[in-house]
Short mmCIF file of C-alpha atoms and ligand atoms in Angstrom, two decimals:
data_model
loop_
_atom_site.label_atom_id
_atom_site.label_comp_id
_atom_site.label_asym_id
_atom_site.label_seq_id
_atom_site.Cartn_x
_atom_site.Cartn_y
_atom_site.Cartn_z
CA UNK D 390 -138.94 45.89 5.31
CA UNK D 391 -136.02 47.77 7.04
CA UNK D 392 -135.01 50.88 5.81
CA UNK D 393 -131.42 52.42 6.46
CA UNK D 394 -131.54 55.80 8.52
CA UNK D 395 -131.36 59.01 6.81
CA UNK D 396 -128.86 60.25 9.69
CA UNK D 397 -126.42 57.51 9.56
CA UNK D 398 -125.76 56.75 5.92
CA UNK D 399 -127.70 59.47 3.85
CA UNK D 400 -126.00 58.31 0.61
CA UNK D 401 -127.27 54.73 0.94
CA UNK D 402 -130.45 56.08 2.45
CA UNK D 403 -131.50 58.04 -0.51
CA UNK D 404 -130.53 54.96 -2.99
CA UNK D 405 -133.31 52.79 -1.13
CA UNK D 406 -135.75 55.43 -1.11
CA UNK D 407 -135.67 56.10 -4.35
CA UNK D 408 -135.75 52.39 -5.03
CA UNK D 409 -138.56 51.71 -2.54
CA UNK D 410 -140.71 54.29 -3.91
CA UNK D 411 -140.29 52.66 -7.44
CA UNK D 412 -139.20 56.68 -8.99
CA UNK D 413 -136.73 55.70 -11.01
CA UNK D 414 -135.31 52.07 -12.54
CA UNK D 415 -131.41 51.81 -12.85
CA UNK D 416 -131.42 48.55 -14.32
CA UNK D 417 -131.32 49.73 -17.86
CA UNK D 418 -128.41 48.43 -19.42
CA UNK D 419 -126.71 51.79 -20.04
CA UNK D 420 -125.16 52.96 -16.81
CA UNK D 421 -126.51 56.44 -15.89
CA UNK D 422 -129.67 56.25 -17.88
CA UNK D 423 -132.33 55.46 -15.92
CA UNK D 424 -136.17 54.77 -16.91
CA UNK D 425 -138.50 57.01 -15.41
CA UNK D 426 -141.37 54.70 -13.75
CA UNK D 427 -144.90 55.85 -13.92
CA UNK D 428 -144.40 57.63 -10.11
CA UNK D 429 -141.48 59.31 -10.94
CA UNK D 430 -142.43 60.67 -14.07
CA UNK D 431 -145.80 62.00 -12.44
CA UNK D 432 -144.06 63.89 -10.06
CA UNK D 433 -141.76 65.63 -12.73
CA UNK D 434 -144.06 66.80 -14.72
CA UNK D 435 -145.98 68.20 -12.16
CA UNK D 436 -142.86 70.09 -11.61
CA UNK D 437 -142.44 70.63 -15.50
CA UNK D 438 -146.01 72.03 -14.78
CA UNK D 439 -145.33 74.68 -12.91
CA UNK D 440 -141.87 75.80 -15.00
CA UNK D 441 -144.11 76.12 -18.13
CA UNK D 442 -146.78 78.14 -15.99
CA UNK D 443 -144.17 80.94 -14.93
CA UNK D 444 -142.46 80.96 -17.82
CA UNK D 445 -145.31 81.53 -20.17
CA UNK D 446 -146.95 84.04 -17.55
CA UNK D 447 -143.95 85.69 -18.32
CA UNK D 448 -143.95 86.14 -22.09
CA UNK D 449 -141.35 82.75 -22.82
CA UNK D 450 -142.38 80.72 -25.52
CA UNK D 451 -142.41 76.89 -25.38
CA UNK D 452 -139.69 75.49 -28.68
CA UNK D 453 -138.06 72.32 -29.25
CA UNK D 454 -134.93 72.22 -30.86
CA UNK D 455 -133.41 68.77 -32.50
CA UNK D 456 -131.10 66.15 -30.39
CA UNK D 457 -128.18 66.55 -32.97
CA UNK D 458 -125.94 69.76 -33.46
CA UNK D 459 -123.26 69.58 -36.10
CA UNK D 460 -119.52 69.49 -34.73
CA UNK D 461 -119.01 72.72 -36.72
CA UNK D 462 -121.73 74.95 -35.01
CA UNK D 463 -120.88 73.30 -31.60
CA UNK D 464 -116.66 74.23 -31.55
CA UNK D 465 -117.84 78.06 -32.59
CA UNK D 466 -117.34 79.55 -28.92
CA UNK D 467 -114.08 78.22 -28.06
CA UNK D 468 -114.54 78.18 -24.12
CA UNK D 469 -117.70 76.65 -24.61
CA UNK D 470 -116.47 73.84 -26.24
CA UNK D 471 -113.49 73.20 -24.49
CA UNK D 472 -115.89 73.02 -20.83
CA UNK D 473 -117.88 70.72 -22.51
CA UNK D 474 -115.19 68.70 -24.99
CA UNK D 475 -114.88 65.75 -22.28
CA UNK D 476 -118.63 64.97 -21.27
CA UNK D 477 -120.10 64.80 -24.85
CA UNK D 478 -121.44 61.90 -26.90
CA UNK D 479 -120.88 62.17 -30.34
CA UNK D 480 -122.82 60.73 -33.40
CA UNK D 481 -120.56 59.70 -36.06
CA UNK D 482 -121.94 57.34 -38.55
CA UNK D 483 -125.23 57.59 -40.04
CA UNK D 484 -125.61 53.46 -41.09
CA UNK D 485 -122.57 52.35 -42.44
CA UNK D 486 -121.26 55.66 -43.56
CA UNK D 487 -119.23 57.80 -41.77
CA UNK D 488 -120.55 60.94 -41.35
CA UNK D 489 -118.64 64.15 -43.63
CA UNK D 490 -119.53 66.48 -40.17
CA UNK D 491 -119.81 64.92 -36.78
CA UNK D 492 -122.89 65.51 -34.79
CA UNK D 493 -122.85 66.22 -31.05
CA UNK D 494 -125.69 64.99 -28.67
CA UNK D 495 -126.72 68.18 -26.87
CA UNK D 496 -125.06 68.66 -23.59
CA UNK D 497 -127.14 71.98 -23.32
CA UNK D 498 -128.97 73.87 -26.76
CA UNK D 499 -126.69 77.14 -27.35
CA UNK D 500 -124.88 75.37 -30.23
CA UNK D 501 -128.50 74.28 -31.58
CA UNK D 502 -130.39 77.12 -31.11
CA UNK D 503 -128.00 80.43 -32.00
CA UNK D 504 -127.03 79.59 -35.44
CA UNK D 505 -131.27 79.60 -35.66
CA UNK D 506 -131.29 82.70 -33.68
CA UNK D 507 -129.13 84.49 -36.37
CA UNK D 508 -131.93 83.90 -38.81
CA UNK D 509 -134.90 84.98 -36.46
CA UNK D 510 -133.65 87.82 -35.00
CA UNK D 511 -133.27 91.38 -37.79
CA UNK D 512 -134.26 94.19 -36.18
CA UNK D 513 -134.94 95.49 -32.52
CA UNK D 514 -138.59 94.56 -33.08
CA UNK D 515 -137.86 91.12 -32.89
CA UNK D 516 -136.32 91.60 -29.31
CA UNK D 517 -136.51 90.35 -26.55
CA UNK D 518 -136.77 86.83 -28.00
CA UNK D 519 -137.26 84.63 -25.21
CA UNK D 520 -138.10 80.75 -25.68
CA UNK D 521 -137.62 77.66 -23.86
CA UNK D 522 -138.12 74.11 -23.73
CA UNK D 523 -138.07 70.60 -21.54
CA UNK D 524 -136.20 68.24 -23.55
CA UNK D 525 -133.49 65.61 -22.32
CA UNK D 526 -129.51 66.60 -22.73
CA UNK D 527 -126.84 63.91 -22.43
CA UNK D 528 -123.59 64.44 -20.64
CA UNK D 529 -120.71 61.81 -20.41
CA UNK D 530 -120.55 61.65 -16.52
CA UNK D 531 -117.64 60.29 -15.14
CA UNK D 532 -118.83 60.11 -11.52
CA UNK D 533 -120.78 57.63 -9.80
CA UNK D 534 -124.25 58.30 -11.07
CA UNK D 535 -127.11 58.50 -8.96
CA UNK D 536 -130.70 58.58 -9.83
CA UNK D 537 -131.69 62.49 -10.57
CA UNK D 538 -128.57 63.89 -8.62
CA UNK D 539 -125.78 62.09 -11.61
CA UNK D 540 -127.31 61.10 -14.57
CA UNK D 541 -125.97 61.00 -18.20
CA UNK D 542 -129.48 61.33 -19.94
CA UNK D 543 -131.21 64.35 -17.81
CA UNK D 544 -134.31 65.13 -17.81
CA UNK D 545 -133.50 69.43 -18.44
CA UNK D 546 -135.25 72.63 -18.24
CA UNK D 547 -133.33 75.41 -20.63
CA UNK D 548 -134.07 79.07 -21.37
CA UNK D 549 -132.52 81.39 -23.59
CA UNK D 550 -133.42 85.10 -24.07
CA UNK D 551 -132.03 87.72 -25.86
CA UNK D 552 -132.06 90.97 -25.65
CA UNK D 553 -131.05 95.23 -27.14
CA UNK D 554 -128.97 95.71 -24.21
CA UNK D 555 -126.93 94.70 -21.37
CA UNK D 556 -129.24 96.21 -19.00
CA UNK D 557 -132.45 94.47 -20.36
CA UNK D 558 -130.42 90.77 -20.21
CA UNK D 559 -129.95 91.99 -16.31
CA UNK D 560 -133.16 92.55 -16.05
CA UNK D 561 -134.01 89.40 -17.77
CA UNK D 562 -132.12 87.42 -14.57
CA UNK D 563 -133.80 89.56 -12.18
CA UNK D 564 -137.23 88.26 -13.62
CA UNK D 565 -135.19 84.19 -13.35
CA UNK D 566 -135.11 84.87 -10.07
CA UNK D 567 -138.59 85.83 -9.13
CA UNK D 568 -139.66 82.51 -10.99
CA UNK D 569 -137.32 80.52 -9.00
CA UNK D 570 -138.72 82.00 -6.38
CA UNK D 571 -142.27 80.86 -6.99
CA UNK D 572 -141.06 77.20 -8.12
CA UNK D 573 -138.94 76.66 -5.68
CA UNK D 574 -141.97 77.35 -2.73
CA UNK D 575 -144.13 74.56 -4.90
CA UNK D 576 -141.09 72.36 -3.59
CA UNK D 577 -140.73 73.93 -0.31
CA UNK D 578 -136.69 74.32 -1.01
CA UNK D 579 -134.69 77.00 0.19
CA UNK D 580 -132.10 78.10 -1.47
CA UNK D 581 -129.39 79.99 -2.32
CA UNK D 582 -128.28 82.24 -5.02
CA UNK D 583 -124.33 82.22 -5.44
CA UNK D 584 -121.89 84.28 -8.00
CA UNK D 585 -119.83 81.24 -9.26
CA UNK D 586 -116.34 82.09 -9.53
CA UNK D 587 -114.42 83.28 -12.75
CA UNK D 588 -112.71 79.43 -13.09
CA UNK D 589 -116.41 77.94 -12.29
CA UNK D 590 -118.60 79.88 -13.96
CA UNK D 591 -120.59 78.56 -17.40
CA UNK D 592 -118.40 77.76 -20.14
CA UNK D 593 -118.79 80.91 -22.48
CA UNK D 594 -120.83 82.96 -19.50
CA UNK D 595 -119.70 86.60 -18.52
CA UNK D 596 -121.29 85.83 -15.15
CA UNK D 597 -122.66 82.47 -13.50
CA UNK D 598 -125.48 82.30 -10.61
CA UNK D 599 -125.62 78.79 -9.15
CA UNK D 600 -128.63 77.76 -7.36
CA UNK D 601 -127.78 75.63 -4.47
CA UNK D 602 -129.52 73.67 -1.83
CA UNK D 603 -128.54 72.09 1.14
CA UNK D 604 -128.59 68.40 1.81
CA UNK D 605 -129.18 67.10 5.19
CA UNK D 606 -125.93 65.67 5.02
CA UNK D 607 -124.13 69.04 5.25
CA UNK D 608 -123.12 68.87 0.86
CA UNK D 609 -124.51 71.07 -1.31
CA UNK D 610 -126.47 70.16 -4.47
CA UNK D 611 -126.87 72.74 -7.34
CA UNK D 612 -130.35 72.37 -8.86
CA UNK D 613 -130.00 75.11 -11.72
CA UNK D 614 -128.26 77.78 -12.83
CA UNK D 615 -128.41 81.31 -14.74
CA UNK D 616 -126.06 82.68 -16.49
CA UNK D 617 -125.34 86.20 -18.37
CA UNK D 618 -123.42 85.44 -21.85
CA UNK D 619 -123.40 89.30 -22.86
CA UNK D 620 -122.51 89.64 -26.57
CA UNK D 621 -119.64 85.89 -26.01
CA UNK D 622 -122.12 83.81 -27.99
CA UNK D 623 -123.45 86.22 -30.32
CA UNK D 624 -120.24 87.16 -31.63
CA UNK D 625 -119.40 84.22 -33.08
CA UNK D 626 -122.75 83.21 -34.06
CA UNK D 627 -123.57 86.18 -35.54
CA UNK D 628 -127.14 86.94 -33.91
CA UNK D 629 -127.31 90.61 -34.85
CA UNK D 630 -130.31 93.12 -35.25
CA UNK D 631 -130.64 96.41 -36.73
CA UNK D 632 -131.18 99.27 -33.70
CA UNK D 633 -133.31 102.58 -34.58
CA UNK D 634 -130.58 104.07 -35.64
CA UNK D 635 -130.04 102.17 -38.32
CA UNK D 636 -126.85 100.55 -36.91
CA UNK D 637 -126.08 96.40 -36.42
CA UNK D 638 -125.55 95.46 -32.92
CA UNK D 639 -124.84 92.14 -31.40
CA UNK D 640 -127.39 90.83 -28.70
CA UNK D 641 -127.29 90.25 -25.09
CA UNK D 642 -127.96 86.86 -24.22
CA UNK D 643 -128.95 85.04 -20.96
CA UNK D 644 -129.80 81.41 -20.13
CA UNK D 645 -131.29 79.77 -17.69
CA UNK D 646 -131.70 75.89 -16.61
CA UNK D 647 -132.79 73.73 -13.96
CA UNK D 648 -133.24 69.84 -14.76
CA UNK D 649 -134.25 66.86 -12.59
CA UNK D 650 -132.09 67.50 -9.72
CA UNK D 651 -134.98 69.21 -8.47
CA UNK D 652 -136.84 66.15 -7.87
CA UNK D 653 -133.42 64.90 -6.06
CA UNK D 654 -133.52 67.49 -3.76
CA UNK D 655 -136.71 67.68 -2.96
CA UNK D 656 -136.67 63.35 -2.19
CA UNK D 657 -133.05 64.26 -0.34
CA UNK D 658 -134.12 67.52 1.83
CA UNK D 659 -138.39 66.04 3.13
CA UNK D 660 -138.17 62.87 2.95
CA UNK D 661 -136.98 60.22 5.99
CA UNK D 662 -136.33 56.70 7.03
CA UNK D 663 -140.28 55.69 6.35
CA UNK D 664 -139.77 56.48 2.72
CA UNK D 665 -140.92 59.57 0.78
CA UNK D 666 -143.08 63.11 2.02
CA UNK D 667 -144.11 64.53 -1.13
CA UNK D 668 -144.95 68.19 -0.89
CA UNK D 669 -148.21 68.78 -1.72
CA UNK D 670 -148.02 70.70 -4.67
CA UNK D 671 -146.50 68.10 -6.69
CA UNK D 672 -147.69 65.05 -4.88
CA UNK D 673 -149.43 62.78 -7.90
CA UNK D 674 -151.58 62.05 -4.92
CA UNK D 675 -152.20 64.74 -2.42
CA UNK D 676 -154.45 62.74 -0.25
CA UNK D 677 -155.43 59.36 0.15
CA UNK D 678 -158.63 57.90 1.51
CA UNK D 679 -158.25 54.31 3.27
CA UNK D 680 -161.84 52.97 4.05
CA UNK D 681 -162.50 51.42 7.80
CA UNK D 682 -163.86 48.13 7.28
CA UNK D 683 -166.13 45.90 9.52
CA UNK D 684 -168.08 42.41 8.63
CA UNK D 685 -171.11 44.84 9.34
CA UNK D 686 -170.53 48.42 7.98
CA UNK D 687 -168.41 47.72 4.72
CA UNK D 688 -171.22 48.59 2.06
CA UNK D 689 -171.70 51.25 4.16
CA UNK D 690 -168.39 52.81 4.78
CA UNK D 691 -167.42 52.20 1.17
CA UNK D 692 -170.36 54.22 -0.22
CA UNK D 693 -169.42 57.22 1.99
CA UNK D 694 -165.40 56.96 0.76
CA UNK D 695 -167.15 56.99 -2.68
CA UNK D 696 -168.73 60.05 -2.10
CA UNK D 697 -165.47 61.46 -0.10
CA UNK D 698 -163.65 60.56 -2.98
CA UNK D 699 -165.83 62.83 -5.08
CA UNK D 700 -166.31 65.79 -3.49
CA UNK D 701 -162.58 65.96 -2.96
CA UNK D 702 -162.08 65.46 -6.70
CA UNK D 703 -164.68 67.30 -7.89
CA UNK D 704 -162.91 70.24 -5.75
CA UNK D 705 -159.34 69.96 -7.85
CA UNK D 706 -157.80 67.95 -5.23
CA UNK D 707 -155.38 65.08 -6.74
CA UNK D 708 -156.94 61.94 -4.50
CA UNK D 709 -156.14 57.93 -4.10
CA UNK D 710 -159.15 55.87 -2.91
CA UNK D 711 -157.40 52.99 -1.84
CA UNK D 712 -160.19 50.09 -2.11
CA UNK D 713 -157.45 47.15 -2.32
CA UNK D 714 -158.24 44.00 -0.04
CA UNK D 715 -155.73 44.64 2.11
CA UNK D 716 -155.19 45.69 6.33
CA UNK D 717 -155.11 49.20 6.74
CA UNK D 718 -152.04 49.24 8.01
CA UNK D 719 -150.49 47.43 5.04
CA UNK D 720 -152.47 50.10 2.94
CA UNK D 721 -150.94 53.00 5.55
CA UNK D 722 -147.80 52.01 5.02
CA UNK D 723 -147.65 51.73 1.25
CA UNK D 724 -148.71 54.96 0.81
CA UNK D 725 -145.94 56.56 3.70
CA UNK D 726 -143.48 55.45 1.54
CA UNK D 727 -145.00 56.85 -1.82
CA UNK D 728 -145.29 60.08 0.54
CA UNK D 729 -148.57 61.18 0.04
CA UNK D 730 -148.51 64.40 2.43
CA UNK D 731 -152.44 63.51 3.88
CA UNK D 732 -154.15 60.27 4.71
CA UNK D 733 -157.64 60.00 5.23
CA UNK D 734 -159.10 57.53 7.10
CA UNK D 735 -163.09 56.25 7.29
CA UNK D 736 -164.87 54.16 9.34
CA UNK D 737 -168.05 53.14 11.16
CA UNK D 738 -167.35 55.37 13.74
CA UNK D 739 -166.55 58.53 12.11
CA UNK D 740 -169.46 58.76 9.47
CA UNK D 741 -171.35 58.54 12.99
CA UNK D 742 -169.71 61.75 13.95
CA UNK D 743 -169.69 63.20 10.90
CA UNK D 744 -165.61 63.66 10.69
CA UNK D 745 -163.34 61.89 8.63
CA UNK D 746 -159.91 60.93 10.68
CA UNK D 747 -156.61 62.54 9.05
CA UNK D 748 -153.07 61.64 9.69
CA UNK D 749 -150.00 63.70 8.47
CA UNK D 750 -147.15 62.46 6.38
CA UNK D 751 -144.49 65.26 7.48
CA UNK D 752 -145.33 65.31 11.34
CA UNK D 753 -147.46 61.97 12.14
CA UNK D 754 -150.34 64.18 13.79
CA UNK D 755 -153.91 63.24 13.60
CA UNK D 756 -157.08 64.76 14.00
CA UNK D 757 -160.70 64.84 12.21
CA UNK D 758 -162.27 67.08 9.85
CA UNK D 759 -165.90 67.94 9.91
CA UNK D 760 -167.10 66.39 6.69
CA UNK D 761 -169.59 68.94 5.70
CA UNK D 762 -166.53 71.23 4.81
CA UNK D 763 -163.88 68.48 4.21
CA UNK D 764 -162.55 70.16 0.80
CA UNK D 765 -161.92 73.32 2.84
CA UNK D 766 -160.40 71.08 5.48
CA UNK D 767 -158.08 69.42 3.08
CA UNK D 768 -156.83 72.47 1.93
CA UNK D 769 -155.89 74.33 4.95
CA UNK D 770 -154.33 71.48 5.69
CA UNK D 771 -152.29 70.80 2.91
CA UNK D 772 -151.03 74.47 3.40
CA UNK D 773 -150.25 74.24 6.20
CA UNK D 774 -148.33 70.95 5.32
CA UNK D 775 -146.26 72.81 2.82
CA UNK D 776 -145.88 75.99 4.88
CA UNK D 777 -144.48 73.50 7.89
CA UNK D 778 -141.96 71.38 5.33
CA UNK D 779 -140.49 74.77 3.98
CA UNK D 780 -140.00 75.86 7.53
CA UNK D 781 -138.18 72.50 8.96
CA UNK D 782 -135.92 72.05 5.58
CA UNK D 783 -134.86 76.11 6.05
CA UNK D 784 -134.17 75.26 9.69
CA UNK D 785 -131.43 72.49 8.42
CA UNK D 786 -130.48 74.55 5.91
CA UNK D 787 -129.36 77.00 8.23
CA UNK D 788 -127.90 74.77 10.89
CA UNK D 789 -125.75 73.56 7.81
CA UNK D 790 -123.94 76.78 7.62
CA UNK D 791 -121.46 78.37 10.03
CA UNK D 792 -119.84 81.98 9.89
CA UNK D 793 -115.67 80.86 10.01
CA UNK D 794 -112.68 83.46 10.67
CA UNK D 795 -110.03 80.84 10.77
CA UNK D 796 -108.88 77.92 9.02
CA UNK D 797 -108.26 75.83 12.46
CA UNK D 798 -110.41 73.49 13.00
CA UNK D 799 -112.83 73.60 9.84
CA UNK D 800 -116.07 72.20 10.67
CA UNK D 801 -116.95 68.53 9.25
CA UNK D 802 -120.14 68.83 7.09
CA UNK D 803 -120.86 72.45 6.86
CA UNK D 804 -121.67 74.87 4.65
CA UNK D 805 -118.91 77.85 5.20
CA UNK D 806 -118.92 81.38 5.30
CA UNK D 807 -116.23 83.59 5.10
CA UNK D 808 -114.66 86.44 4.14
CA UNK D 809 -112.07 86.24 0.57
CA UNK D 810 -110.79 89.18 -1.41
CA UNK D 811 -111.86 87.70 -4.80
CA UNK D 812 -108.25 86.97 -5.98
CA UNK D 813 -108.19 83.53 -7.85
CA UNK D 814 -104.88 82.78 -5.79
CA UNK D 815 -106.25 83.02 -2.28
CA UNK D 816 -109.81 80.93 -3.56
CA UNK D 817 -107.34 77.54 -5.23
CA UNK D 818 -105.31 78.08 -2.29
CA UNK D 819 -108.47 77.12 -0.09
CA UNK D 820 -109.88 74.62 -2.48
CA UNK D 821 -106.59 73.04 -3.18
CA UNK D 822 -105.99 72.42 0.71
CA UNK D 823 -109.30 71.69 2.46
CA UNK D 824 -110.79 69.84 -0.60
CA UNK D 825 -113.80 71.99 -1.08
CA UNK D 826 -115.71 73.80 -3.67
CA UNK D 827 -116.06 77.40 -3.08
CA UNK D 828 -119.36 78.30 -4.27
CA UNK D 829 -119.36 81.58 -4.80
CA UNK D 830 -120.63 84.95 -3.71
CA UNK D 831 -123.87 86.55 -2.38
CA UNK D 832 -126.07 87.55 -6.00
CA UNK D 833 -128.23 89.20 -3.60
CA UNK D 834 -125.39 91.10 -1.46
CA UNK D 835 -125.07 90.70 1.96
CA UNK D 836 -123.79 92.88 4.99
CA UNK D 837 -119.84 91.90 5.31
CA UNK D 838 -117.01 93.05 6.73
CA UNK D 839 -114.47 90.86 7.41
CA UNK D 840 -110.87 90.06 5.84
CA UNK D 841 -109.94 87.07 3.37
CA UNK D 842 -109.44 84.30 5.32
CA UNK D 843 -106.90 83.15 3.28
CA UNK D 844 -104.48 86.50 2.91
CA UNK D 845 -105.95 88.38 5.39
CA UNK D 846 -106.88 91.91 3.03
CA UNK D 847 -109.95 93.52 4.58
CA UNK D 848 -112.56 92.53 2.70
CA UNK D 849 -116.64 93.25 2.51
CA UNK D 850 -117.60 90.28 0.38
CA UNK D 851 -118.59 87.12 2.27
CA UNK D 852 -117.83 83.53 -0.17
CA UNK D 853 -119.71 80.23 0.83
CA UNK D 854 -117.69 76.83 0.78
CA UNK D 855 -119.26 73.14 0.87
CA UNK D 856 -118.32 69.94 -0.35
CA UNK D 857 -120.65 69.32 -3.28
CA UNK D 858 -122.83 65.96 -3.89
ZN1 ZN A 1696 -106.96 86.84 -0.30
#
């Protein structure tokens, strides 16, 4: 098998990765949905995993709210509706009968879950409400779909809190961002956290922050979002509660989501022409053990990858033993391309020395592990595995983005930084001519002094531009 290089054609590279791996099957005869194989869908729930962990550590609870929302609760917030009035399916018979009230296929759940809200929330004891759930939305995507990345049935993460006051919904995002924090280093992604602009921001948000990574192809791919809705949902939808004083106040609501994409960029950012490198903390298999056969030693060598096999489970570890009658190096390079991050190998040789032989998935480099404390062995090396892929993807991450005072001689493939005054002229101006997205603002401020490189007012905000996938 010949695989296309990463470097050369990373749009056709990913395809056949994704393909060769067997994550995902496009053949299902509605474009855009694709079936999640039995690898794929291990590896996103380990992610889902780790979502439900932080956010029920952090007082969320876990709902699920129906597929179907009425047309009528769905046009309530009129900006919300009109972002989302082109990329909705619609239900509108049930049988033969038309239906009296449409029903929309949830794009996202506001529309499903505030008109509940209303009747939950009465008084400032029932605050903060905060609830989520991993359920699949369906958007009409006119793009060319690609497996996680462009989908039109997505596999989505959604949160939605709300809250007495403005300043508690802040706080509310502050806390989003510390759990993105600890997801996002099970992944080994870096990240960014960008202020979307006023004409990009969430339709029906006060304030947008996009989540971006960077591809190694220089475009940016936004793998969630959080957004701060202040009182523009529960206006219309009435979600009030009675304050100590006595008086009715409308909530503060935030939201925050994240959906497959994840899984896109982490296959995108680690993995390369040999197929996938699975970081370890979501690898279905974080290790597996290929046994050393000879015509002599095989009951032999297969009774101590038993054991192996064991004592790594028994010690929490998620491990393969690959007994197939196959060549090693059939069995090495099977597993390469389903990325498991460590492969252990056994034979004659090393149960006399009383090591097992490891190779790396991320950096090919081998070595033995004394098998008396091979769990501990594993382990360290795992971290250091996902300590090492975090480091390398933040490394093109930064290479991706360069610091621009100019607009001669824009840099192909980069992430830019420079300086804007904010004024939704001077940012359509940019996008308009050099085809880019601009992706916002610092959330987390940054340093800055520079002047808009469009108008040239001093400025002391910095705004990051890409081309998006
Ligand atoms: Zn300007």
């Amino acid at each position: 098998m010949i695989f296309l290089q990463k470097e050369d054609n990373f749009n056709d590279w990913y395809i056949e990765i994704v393909e060769k791996a067997n994550l995902s099957d496009k053949r299902y005869p509605v474009k855009g949905m694709n079936v999640w194989t039995p690898y794929g869908w291990k590896i996103m729930r380990g992610i889902d995993t780790y979502i439900r962990q932080e956010l029920d550590a952090t007082g969320h609870d876990e709902v699920c709210f129906p597929l179907l929302i009425p047309e009528t609760e769905f046009k309530k917030e009129k900006d919300h509706i009109k972002g989302f009035d082109s990329e909705v399916y619609w239900v509108t018979h049930a049988g033969l009968n038309e239906l009296d009230v449409r029903l929309v296929i949830r794009p996202t759940s506001e529309t499903a879950m505030y008109p509940m809200f209303s009747l939950w929330i009465r008084s400032h004891q029932d605050l903060p409400l905060k609830v989520y759930q991993i359920v699949n939305t369906f958007r009409y995507e006119t793009k060319q779909t690609r497996a996680f990345i462009r989908v039109r049935e997505i596999h989505f993460f959604e949160s939605h809190t709300c809250h007495a006051t403005v300043e508690d919904a802040q706080c509310q995002i502050d806390e989003d961002v510390e759990i993105l924090a600890k997801i996002a280093k099970r992944l080994c992604l870096p990240y960014s956290l960008l202020v979307r602009t006023e004409w990009d921001k969430f339709p029906g948000a006060y304030y947008t922050v996009g989540i971006d990574t960077v591809m190694p192809n220089g475009k940016t791919l936004q793998i969630g979002s959080i957004h701060h809705y202040r009182t523009n949902f529960s206006e219309p939808y009435n979600i009030t509660f009675e304050d100590d004083d006595g008086e009715h106040k409308f909530v503060h609501q935030t939201t925050y989501g994240m959906s497959e994409r994840l899984l896109g960029a982490v296959i995108g950012v680690h993995s390369d022409d040999a197929g996938l490198i699975m970081p370890p903390d979501i690898a279905p298999f974080q290790v597996v053990i290929i046994p050393i056969l000879s015509k002599t030693n095989s009951d032999l060598v297969m009774e101590a990858s038993n054991m192996l096999f064991k004592t790594l489970t028994d010690a929490g570890l998620r491990v393969k033993l690959d007994d197939r009658d196959a060549r090693p190096g059939s069995k090495y390079y099977d597993w390469e391309i389903k990325g498991v991050p460590l492969r252990l190998e056994l034979g004659g040789r090393d149960i006399e020395n009383g090591v097992v032989t490891f190779a790396r998935r991320d950096n090919s480099e081998k070595g033995t592990i004394d098998i008396t404390t091979v769990s501990d062995g594993v382990r360290l090396l795992l971290d250091v595995i996902s300590q090492s892929m975090y480091d390398k993807a933040k490394q093109i991450q930064q290479s991706h983005i360069q610091e621009i005072d100019s607009l001669n001689n824009i840099p192909e493939d980069k992430v830019l930084k420079f300086g804007w005054c904010g004024c939704e002229e001077c940012g359509h101006k940019f996008e308009d001519n050099y085809d880019m997205k601009i992706l916002g603002t610092p959330y987390i401020s940054e340093n800055y002094k520079g002047k808009c490189i469009i108008c040239g007012k001093s400025t002391d905000k910095p705004v990051y531009a890409a081309h998006t996938m």
